[in-house]
Coordinates of C-alpha atoms in Angstrom, one line a residue:
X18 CA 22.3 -2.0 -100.9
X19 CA 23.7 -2.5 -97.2
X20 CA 22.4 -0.1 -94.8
X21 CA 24.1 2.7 -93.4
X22 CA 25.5 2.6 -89.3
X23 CA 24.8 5.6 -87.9
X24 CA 28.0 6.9 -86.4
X25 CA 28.7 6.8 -82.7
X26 CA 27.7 10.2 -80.8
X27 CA 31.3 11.5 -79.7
X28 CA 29.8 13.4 -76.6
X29 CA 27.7 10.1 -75.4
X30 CA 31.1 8.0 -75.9
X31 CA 33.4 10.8 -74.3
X32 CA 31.1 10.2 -70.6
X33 CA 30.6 6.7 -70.8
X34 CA 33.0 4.4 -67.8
X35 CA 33.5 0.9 -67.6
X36 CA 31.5 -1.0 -65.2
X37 CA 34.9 -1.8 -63.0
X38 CA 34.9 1.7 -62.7
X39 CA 31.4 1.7 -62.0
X40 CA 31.5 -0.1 -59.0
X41 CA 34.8 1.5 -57.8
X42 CA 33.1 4.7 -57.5
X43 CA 30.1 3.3 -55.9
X44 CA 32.0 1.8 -53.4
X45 CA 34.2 4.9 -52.6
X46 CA 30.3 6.5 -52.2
X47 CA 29.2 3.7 -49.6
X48 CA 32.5 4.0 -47.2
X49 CA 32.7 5.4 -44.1
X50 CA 34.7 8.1 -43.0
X51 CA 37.2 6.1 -40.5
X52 CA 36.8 8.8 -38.1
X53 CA 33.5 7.9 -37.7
X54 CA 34.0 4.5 -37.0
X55 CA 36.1 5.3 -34.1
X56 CA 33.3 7.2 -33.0
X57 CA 31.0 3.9 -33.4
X58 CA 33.6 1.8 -31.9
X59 CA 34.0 4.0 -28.8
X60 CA 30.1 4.7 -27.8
X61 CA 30.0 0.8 -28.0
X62 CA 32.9 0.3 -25.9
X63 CA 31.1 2.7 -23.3
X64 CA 27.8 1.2 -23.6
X65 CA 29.2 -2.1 -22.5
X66 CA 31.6 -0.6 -20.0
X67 CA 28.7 1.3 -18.5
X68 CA 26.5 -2.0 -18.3
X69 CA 29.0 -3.9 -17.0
X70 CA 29.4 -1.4 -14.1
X71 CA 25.6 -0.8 -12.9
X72 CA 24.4 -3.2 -9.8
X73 CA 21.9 -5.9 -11.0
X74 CA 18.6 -5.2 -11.2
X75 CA 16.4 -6.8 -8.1
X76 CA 12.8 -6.8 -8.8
X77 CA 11.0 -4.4 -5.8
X78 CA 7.2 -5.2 -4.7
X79 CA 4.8 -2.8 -5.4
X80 CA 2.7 -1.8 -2.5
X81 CA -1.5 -2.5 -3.3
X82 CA -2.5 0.6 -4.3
X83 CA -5.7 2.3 -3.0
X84 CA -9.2 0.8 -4.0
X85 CA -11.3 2.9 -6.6
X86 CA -14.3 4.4 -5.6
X87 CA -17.5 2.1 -6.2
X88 CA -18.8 5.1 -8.9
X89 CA -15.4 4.4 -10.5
X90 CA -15.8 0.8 -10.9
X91 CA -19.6 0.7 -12.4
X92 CA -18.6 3.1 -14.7
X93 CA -15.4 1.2 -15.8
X94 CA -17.7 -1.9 -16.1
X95 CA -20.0 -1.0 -18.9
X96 CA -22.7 -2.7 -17.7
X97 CA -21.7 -5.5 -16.3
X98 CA -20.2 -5.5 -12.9
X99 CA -20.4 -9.2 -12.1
X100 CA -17.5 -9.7 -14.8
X101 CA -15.1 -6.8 -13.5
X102 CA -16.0 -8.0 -9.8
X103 CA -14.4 -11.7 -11.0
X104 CA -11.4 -9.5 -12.7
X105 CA -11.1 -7.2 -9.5
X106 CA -11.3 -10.5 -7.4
X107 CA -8.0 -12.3 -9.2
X108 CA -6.6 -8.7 -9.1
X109 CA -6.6 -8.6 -5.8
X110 CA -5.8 -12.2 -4.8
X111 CA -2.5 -12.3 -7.3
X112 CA -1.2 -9.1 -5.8
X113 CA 0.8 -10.9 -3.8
X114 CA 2.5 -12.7 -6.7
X115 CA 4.1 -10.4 -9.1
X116 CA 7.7 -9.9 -11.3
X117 CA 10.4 -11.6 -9.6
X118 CA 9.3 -11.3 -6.1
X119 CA 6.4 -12.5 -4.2
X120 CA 4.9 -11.2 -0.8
X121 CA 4.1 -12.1 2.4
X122 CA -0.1 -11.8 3.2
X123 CA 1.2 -10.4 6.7
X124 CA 3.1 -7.5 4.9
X125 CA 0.2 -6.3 2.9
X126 CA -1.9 -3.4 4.1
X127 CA -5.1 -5.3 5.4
X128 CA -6.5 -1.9 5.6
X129 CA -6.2 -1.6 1.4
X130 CA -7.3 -5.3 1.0
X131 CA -10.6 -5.1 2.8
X132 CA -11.6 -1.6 1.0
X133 CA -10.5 -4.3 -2.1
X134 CA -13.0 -7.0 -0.7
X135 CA -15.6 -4.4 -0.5
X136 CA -15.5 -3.2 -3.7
X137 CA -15.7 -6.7 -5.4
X138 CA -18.5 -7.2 -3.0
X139 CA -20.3 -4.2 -4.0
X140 CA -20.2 -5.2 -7.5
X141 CA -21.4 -8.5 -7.2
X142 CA -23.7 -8.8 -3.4
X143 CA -24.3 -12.9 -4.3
X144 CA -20.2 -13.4 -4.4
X145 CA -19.1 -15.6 -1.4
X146 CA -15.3 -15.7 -3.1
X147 CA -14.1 -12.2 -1.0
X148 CA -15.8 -13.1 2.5
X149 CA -13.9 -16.7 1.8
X150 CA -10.6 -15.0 1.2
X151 CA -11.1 -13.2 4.4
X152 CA -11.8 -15.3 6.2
X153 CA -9.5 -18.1 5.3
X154 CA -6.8 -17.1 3.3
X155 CA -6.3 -13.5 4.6
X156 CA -7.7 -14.0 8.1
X157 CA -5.3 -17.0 8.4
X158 CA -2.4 -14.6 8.6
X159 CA 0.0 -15.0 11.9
X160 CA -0.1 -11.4 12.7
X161 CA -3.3 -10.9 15.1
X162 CA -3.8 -7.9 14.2
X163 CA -4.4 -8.1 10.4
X164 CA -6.4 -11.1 11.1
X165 CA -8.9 -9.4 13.5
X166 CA -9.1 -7.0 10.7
X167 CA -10.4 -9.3 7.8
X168 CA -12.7 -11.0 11.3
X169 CA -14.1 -7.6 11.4
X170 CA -14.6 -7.2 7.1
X171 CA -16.7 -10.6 7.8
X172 CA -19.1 -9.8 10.5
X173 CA -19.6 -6.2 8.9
X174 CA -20.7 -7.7 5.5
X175 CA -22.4 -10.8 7.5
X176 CA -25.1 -8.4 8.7
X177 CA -26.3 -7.4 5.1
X178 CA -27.1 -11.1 3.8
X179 CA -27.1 -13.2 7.1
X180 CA -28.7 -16.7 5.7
X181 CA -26.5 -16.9 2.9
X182 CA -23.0 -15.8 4.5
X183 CA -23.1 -17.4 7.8
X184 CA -20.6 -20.0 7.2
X185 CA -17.9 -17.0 6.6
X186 CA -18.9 -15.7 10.2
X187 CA -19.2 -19.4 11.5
X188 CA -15.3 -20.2 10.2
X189 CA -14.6 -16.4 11.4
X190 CA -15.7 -17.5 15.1
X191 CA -13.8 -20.7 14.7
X192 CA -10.5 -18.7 14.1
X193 CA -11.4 -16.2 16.6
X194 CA -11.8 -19.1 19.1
X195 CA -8.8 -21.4 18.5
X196 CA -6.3 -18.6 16.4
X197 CA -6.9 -15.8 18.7
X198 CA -7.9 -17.4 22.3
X199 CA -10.7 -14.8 21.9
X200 CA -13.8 -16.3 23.1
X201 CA -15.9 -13.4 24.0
X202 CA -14.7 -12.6 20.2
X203 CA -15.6 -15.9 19.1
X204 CA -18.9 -16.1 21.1
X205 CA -20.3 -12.4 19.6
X206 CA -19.6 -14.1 16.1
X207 CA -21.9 -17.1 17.1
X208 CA -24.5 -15.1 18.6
X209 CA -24.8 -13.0 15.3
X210 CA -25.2 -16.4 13.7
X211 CA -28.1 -17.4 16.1
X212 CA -30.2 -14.6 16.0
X213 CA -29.9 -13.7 12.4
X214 CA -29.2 -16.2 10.3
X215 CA -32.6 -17.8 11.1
X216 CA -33.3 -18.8 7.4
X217 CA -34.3 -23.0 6.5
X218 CA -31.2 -23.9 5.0
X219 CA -28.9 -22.7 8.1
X220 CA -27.9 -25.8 9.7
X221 CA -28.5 -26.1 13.5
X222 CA -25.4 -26.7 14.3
X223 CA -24.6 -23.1 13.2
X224 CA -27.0 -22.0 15.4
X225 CA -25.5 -23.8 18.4
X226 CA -22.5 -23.1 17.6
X227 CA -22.7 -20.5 20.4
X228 CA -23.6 -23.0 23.5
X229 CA -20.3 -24.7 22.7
X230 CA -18.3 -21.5 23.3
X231 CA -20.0 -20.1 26.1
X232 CA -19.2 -24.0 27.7
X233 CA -15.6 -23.0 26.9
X234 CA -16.0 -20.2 28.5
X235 CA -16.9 -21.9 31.9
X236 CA -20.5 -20.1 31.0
X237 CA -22.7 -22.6 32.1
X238 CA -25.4 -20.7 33.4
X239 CA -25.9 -19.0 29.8
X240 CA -25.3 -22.5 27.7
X241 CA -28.6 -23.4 29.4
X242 CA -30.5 -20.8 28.7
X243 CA -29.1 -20.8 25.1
X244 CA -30.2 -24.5 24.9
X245 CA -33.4 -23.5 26.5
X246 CA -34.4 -20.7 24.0
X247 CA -33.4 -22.7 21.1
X248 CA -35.7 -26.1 22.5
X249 CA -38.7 -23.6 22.5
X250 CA -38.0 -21.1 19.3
X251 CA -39.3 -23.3 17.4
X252 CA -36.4 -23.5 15.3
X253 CA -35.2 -27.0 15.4
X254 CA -37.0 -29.3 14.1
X255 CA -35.2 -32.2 13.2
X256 CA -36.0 -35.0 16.3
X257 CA -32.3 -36.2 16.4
X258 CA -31.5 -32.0 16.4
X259 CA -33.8 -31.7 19.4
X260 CA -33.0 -35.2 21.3
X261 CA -29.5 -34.2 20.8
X262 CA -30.1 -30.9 22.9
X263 CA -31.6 -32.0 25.3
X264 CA -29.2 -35.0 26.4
X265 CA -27.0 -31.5 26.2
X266 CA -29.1 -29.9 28.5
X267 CA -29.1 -32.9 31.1
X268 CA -25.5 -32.8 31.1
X269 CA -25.3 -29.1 32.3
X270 CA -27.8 -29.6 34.5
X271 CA -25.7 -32.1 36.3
X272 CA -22.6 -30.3 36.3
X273 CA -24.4 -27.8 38.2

């Protein structure tokens, strides 16, 4: 007996559309207004028109901003202020490098960039990296000024660890002497040198590096005595050190 179809629901068959249809509608739904693609169209047209007009951009140096305060810094270091000196350190020395344009060291303000030096000083005392920069990258500068400046950073922070940063005040005296023609400069370096850096591993030649200036300052009266008081300190020890000064001291004595 063959089963019976049911017959097809008149309401379902009245609403149904063809697929073409389908997708004609759908596609009617997903179109733009044209209005608003003249409105697309003309903001883009602007944007471009707007770029093309505006100068090219020039990259502009940023000027080093002030140094934190040390109470600043210890806190920001979490414990560990020998890492954020090293960070403050490359901070400071690739400030002269940055987007697009580089500076000159004689256009920074020496004034910021020895407050800098401090700071990464203060963090870490046993660093020698920021008495070397100023010494003989930013105390190598061709403006005098600036470069008495970072002379000055050296001899201040000399004082507070003498037998382990004489050879910053050492190279400082050297630039004073033959950078700046200062020899009283130059000499007041060297004497620091001589009566305070008095530990073992100072070389003697540090220590005398004074009698050589005051000779260049036609001072022959006080390169004796120097030679004099350093033959019977008792510092020098070493016989060719001592055979050395005296042959020194001969030499003086006959130019007298």
């Amino acid at each position: 007996m063959p089963s019976a179809t049911p017959p097809p629901d008149p309401a379902a068959t009245a609403g149904a559309i063809s697929p073409a249809q389908a997708a004609s509608r759908h596609a009617a739904q997903r179109a733009a207004p044209r209005r608003v693609l003249w409105a697309v169209l003309f903001a883009l047209t602007l944007q471009i028109l707007w770029q093309a007009s505006r100068p090219p951009v020039r990259a502009r140096a940023r000027d080093l901003p002030p140094a934190p305060s040390l109470a600043t810094l210890q806190l920001a270091a979490l414990g560990d202020p020998v890492a954020l000196s090293k960070a403050t350190m490359l901070y400071v020395q690739g400030f002269d490098e940055q987007a697009g344009v580089s500076i000159a060291w004689r256009n920074l303000d020496y004034v910021k960039v020895a407050l800098w030096l401090q700071r990464v000083l203060d963090l870490d005392p046993r660093s020698q990296y920021p008495l070397l920069a100023a010494s003989e990258v930013y105390g190598a500068v061709s403006d005098p000024a600036r470069a008495r400046l970072m002379l000055d950073f050296v001899y201040a922070r000399f004082t507070e660890d003498p037998n382990r940063r004489w050879p910053w005040l050492a190279h400082a005296a050297l630039v004073a002497k033959h950078r700046l023609h200062d020899l009283p400069l130059a000499r007041r370096y060297a004497a620091a040198i001589r009566m305070q850096a008095t530990g073992p591993n100072v070389p003697a030649w540090a220590r005398e590096l004074e009698i050589f200036i005051a000779e260049d300052m036609n001072e022959l009266d006080a390169a004796r005595a120097l030679i004099g008081g350093l033959l019977q300190s008792g510092q020098i020890t070493d016989p060719n050190e001592l055979k050395f000064l005296a042959a020194r001291l001969d030499q003086l004595n006959q130019k007298h």
